[in-house]
Coordinates of C-alpha atoms in Angstrom, one line a residue:
X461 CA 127.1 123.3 82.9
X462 CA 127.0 126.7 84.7
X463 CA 126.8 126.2 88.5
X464 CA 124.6 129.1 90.5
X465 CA 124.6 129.5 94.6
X466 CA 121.2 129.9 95.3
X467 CA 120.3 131.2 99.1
X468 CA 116.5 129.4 98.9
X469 CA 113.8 130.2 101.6
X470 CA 110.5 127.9 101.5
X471 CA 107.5 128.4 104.2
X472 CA 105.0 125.9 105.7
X473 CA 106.4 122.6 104.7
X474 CA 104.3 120.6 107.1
X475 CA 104.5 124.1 109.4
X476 CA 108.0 124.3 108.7
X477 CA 110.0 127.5 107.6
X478 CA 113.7 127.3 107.1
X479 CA 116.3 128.4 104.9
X480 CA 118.6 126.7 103.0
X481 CA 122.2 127.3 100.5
X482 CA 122.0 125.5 97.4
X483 CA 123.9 124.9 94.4
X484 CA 122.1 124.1 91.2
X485 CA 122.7 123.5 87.7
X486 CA 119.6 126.1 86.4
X487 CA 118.0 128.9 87.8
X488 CA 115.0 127.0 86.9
X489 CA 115.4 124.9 90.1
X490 CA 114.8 128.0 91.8
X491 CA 110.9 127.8 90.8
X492 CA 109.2 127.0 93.6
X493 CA 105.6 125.4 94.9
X494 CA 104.6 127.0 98.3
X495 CA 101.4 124.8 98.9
X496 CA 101.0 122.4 96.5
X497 CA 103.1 120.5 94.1
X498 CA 101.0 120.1 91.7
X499 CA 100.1 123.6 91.2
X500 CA 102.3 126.2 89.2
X501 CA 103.2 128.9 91.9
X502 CA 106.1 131.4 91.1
X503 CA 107.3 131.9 94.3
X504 CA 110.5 133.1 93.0
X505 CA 108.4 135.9 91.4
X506 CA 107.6 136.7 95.0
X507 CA 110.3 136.9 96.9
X508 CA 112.7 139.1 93.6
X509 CA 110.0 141.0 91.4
X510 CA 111.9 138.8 88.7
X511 CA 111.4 136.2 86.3
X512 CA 112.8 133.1 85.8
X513 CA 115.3 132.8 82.8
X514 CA 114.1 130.6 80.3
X515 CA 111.1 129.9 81.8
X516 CA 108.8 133.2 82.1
X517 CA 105.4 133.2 84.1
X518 CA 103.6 134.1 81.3
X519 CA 104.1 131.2 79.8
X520 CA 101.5 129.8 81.9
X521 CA 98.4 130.8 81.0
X522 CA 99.3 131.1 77.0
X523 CA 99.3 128.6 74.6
X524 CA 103.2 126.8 74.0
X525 CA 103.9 124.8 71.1
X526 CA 104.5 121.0 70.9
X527 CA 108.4 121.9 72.0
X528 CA 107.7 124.1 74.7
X529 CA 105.5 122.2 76.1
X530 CA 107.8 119.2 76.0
X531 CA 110.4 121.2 77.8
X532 CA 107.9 122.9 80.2
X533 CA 107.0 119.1 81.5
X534 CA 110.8 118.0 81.7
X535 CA 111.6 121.2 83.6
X536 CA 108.2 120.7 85.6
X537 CA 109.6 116.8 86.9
X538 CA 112.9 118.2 87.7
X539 CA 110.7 120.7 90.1
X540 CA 109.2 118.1 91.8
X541 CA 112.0 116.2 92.4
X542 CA 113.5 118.8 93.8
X543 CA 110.7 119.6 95.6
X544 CA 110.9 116.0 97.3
X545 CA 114.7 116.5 97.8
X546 CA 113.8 119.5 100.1
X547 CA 111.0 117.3 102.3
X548 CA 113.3 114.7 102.7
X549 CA 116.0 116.9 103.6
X550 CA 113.2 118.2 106.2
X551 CA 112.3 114.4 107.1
X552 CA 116.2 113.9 107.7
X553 CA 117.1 116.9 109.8
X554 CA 114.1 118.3 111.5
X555 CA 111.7 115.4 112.6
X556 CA 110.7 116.6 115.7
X557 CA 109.4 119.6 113.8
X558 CA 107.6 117.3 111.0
X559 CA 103.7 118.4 110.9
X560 CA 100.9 116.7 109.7
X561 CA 97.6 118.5 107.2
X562 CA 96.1 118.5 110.2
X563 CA 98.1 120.6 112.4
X564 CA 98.4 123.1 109.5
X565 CA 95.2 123.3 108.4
X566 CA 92.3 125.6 110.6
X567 CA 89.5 123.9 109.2
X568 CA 90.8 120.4 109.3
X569 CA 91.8 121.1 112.9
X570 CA 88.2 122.4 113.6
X571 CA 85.9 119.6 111.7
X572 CA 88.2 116.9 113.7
X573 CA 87.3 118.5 116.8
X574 CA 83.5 118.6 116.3
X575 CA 83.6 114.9 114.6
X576 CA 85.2 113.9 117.6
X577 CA 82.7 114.9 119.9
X578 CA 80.0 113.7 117.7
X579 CA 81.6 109.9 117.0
X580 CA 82.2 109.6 121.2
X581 CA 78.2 109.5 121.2
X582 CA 79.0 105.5 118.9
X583 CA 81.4 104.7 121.4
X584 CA 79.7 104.1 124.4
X585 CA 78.5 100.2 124.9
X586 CA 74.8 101.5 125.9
X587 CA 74.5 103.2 122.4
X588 CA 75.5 99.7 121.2
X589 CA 72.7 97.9 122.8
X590 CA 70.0 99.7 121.8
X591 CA 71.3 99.8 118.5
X592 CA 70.7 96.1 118.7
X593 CA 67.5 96.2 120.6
X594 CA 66.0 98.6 117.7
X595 CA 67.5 96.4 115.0
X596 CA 65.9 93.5 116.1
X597 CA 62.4 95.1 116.4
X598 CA 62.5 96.4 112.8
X599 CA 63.9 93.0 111.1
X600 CA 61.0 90.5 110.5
X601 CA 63.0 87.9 109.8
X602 CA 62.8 86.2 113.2
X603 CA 66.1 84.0 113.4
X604 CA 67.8 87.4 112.6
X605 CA 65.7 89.1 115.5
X606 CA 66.8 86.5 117.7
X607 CA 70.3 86.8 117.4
X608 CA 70.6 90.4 117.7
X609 CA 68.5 90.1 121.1
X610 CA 71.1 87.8 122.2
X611 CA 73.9 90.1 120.9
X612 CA 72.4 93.1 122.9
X613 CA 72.2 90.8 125.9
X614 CA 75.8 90.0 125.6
X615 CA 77.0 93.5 124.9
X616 CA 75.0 94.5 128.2
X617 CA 76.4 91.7 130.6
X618 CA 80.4 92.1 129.0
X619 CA 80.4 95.7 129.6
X620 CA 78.8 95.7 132.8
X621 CA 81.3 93.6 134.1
X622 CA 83.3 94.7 136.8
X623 CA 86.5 92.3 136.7
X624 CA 86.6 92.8 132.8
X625 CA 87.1 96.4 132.9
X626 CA 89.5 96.5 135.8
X627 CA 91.8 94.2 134.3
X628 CA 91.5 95.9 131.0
X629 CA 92.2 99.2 132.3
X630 CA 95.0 97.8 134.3
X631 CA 96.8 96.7 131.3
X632 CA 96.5 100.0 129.7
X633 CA 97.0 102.5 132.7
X634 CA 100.4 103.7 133.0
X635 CA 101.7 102.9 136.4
X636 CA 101.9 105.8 139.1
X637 CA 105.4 106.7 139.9
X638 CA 107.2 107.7 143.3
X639 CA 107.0 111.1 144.4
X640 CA 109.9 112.8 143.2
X641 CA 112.5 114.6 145.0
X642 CA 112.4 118.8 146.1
X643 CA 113.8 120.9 142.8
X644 CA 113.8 117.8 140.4
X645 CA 111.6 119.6 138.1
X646 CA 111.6 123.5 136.4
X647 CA 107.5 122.9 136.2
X648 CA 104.2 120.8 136.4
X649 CA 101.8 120.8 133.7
X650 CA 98.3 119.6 134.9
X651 CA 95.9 118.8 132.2
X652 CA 92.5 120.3 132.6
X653 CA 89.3 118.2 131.8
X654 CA 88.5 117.4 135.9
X655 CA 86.1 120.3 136.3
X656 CA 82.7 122.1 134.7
X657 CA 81.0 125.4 135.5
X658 CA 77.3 125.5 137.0
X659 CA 75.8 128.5 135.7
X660 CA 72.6 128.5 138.1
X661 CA 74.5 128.4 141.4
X662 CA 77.7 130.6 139.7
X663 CA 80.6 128.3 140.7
X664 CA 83.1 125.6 139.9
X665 CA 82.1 121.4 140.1
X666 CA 85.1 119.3 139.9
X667 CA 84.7 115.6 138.8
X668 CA 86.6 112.3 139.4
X669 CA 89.6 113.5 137.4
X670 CA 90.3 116.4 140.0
X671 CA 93.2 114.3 141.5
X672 CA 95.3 115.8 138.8
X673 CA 95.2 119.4 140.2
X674 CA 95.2 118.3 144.1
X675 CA 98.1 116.1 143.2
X676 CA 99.7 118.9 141.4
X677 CA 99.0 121.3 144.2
X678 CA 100.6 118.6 147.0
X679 CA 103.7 118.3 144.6
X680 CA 104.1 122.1 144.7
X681 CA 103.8 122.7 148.0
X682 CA 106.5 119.8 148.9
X683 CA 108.8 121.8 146.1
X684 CA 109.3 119.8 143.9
X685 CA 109.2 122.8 140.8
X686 CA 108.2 126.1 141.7
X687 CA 105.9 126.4 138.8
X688 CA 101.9 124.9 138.2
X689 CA 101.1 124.7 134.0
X690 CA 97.4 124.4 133.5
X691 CA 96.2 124.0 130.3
X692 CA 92.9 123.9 129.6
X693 CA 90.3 126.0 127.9
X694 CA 86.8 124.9 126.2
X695 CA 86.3 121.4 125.3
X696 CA 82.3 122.5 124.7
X697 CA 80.9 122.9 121.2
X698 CA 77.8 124.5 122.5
X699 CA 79.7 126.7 125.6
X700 CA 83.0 127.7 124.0
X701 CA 83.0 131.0 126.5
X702 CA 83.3 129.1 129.3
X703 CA 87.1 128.5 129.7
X704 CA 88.4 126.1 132.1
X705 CA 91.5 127.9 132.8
X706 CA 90.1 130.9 134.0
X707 CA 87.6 129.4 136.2
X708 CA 90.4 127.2 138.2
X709 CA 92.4 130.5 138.4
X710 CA 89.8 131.7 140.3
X711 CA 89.1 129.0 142.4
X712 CA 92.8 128.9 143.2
X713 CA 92.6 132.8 143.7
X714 CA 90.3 132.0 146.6
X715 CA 92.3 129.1 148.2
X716 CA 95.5 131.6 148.4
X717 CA 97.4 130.2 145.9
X718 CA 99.7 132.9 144.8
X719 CA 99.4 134.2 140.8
X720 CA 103.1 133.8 140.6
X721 CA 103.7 129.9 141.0
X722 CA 101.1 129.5 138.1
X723 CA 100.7 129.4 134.4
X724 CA 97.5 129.3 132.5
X725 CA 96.5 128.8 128.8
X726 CA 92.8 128.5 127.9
X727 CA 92.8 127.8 124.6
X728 CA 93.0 124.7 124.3
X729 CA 90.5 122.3 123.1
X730 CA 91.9 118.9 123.4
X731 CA 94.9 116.8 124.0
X732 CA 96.9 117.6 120.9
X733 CA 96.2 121.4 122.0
X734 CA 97.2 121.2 125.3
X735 CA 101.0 120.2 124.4
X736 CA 101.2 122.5 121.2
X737 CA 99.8 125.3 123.2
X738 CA 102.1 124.6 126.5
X739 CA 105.1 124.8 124.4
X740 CA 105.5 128.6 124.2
X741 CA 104.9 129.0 127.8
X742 CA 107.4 126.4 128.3
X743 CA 109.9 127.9 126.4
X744 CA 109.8 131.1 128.4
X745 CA 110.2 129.1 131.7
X746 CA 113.2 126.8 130.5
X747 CA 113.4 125.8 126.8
X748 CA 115.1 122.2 127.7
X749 CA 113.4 122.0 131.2
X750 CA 112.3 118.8 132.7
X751 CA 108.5 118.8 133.6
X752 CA 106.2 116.7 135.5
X753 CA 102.8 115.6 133.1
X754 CA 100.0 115.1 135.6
X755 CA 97.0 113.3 134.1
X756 CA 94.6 110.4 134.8
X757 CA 96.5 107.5 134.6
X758 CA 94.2 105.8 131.5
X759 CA 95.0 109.3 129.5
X760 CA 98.7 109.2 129.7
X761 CA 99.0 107.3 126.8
X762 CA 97.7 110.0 124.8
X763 CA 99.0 113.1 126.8
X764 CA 102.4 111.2 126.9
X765 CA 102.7 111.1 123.0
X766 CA 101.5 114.7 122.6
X767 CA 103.9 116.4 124.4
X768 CA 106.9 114.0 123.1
X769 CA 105.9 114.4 119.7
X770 CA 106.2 118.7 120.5
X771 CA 109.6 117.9 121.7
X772 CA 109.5 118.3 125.7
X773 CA 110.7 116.4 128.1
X774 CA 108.1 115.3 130.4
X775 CA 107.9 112.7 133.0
X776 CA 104.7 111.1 133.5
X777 CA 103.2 111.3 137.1
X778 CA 99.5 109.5 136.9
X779 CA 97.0 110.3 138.6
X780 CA 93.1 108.9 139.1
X781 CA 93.6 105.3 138.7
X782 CA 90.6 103.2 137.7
X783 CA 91.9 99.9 138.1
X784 CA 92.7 98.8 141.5
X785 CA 94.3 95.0 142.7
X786 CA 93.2 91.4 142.2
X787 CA 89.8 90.9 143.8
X788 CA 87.9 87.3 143.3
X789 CA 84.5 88.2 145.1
X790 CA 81.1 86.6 143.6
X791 CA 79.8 90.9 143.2
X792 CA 82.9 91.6 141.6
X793 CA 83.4 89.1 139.0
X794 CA 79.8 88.2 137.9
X795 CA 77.3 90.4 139.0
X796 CA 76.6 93.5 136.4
X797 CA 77.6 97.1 137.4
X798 CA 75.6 100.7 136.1
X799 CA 79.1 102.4 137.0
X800 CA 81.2 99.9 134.8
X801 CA 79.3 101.2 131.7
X802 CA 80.8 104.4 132.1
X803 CA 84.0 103.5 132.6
X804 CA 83.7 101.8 129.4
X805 CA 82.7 104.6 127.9
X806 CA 86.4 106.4 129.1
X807 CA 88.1 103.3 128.0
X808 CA 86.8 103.4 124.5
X809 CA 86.9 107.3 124.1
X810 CA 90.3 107.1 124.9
X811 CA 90.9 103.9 122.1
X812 CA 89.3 106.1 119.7
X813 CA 91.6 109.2 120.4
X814 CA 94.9 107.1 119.8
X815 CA 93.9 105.7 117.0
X816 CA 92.7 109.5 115.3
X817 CA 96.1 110.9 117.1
X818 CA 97.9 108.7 115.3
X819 CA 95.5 109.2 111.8
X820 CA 96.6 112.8 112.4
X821 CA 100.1 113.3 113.4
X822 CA 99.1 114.3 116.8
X823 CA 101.7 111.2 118.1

C-alpha cells in the first residue's frame, strides 16, 4: 500500500488549532470535518483548490450506485476514526488547552449567562418558602396543606439559623493565608463583583466584598508584586454599559493610585470570564508568572478552578470571610437571623455555579 506524508492543519477542535505530520495509507484520510463529524465538509477542498482522488466532492449531492455507496460509507468510518484519532491525540497532548461547546460557542456562552442570573432568583431559601406558603393555599386537600405549612416553617427557621450557616460556610471557605513576602509575586489579580454604580448621586458604592481590592491595595503598597489585575466588567443584563472596571479606575484615579501599577479588563461577565480574559494580559506581564488570586473566601473554589483550568499559576489569598470561630451563645445558636437568609443565598449561588462550571468545562 502506497504510503503519503501528509502536513494536516485542523481548526477549532474544542478551540484548538494545531498542526500536525501524518503518514497515511490514502489520500482519502486527508478528508476532513471542521465542525461536525457527522456532516460531509471538504476541507481539503479548502485549504488546495483540489479534489480528493477517488473520492470527488461531487459525489455528494448526486446519486451513487449500490457499490459506491458501499465504499463511500467504509471510507466515511475510516474518517471518523481518524477523526477521533486526532481528539485523542489532542486529549493526550494538549489538556490544558481542551475546551468545552460552551467556551466555543457565542450563543451558548450567552444563554448560560442570562439562565444563570434567572435560576439564582430559585436559589434563595425565601423564594422557597413562599413557594410553599402559596402551595399550601391552593391545595384543598388539607393533610397536604398542612405539611407544606410545616415544610415552609422549617425551611424559614433552618435558613435563618445563625450557627448552621457559619459552620457550613466554614467547611467550604478556603482558609486565609499569611501575607506573603516583598517581590514573591510578578502580579495580583483582584476579582471585581464588590462594587455598583449609583446613577442619581453619579458615584461608586462598594459592598461587603470590597476587602478584595483594599486587601489588594495593602499587598501592593507592602510590594509584594508591582502590578494590580482587575477584572471585571458588566455582570447586569439590564445595564451592560456600566463596566466595573472603569468605574474603580476612576475611583483609584482619585485616591492617587498611579495608572502604571494597574491592569484593567471590563469585559468580563462572570467567573469563567474573568480568568479566560486575564490570560492575555497575563501573558504580556510574565507568561509563567506567579500571581496572587484575591477573592472572597466562599468564591475561591470557583475562581480557583477557573484560572487553573486556563493554565496560570495562581495562589489563593481570601479575602471577606463569612464564617468566623466557635460561638455557643443562646442568640447564636437558636434564635432566627434576617441577615442569615442572605448569606444563604451567597452559599447556594455559589453551589449552583460549581456545579454549572463543572456542566460546562469552566473547571
Amino acid at each position: 500500500m502506497k504510503i503519503q506524508n501528509l502536513e494536516f492543519k485542523t481548526q477549532n477542535y474544542y478551540g484548538v488549532s494545531f498542526q500536525v505530520g501524518l503518514s497515511v495509507p490514502s489520500p482519502h484520510f486527508f478528508f476532513c470535518q471542521t465542525e461536525c463529524p457527522n456532516r460531509i465538509v471538504g476541507k481539503y477542498r479548502r485549504l488546495t483548490k483540489k479534489e480528493i482522488p477517488g473520492f470527488p466532492l461531487q459525489s455528494l449531492t448526486q446519486k451513487k450506485t449500490k457499490q459506491e455507496t458501499k465504499l463511500f460509507r467504509r471510507r466515511l468510518r475510516r474518517l471518523r476514526g481518524f477523526h477521533k484519532w486526532i481528539r485523542n491525540q489532542e486529549t493526550t497532548n494538549n489538556k490544558q488547552f481542551r475546551r468545552h461547546p460552551f467556551e466555543t460557542n457565542p450563543y451558548l456562552r450567552n444563554m448560560f449567562f442570562l439562565l444563570s442570573k434567572i435560576l439564582a432568583f430559585f436559589l434563595m431559601p425565601l423564594t422557597w418558602f413562599f413557594i410553599l406558603l402559596i402551595w399550601s393555599w391552593r391545595t384543598k386537600d388539607e393533610m397536604k396543606k398542612r405539611r407544606l405549612r410545616i415544610a415552609a416553617i422549617v425551611v424559614i427557621v433552618f435558613f435563618s439559623n445563625r450557627f448552621i450557616c457559619d459552620r457550613t460556610m466554614h467547611l467550604w471557605e478556603i482558609n486565609a493565608v499569611q501575607e506573603p513576602a516583598a517581590g514573591t509575586y510578578d502580579g495580583i489579580i483582584v476579582l471585581g463583583g464588590l462594587s455598583s454604580y449609583d446613577q442619581e448621586l453619579d458615584r461608586i458604592q462598594f459592598s461587603r466584598s470590597n476587602d478584595r481590592l483594599m486587601q489588594a491595595l495593602t499587598l501592593w503598597k507592602k510590594g509584594v508584586a508591582k502590578k494590580i489585575i482587575f477584572t471585571g466588567g458588566s455582570g447586569s443584563i439590564l445595564h451592560a454599559d456600566i463596566l466595573e472596571s472603569d468605574q474603580i479606575k476612576m475611583f483609584l484615579q482619585k485616591l492617587g493610585i498611579p495608572d502604571s501599577a494597574m491592569i484593567y479588563e471590563n469585559k468580563s461577565r462572570n467567573t469563567h470570564e474573568n480568568a479566560t480574559m486575564t490570560k492575555p494580559y497575563l501573558q504580556k506581564i510574565s507568561p509563567n508568572g506567579k500571581y496572587l488570586l484575591v477573592t472572597s473566601a466562599f468564591h475561591m473554589r470557583r475562581s480557583l478552578g477557573c484560572f487553573t483550568h486556563e493554565g496560570i499559576n495562581v495562589t489563593p489569598y481570601s479575602t471577606d470571610r463569612y464564617s468566623g470561630p466557635w460561638k455557643f451563645e443562646f442568640d447564636y445558636c437558636f434564635l432566627p437571623d434576617a441577615a442569615t437568609l442572605l448569606d444563604w443565598n451567597t452559599l447556594l449561588h455559589e453551589w449552583f455555579g460549581c456545579i454549572t462550571y463543572k456542566f460546562s468545562g469552566y473547571i
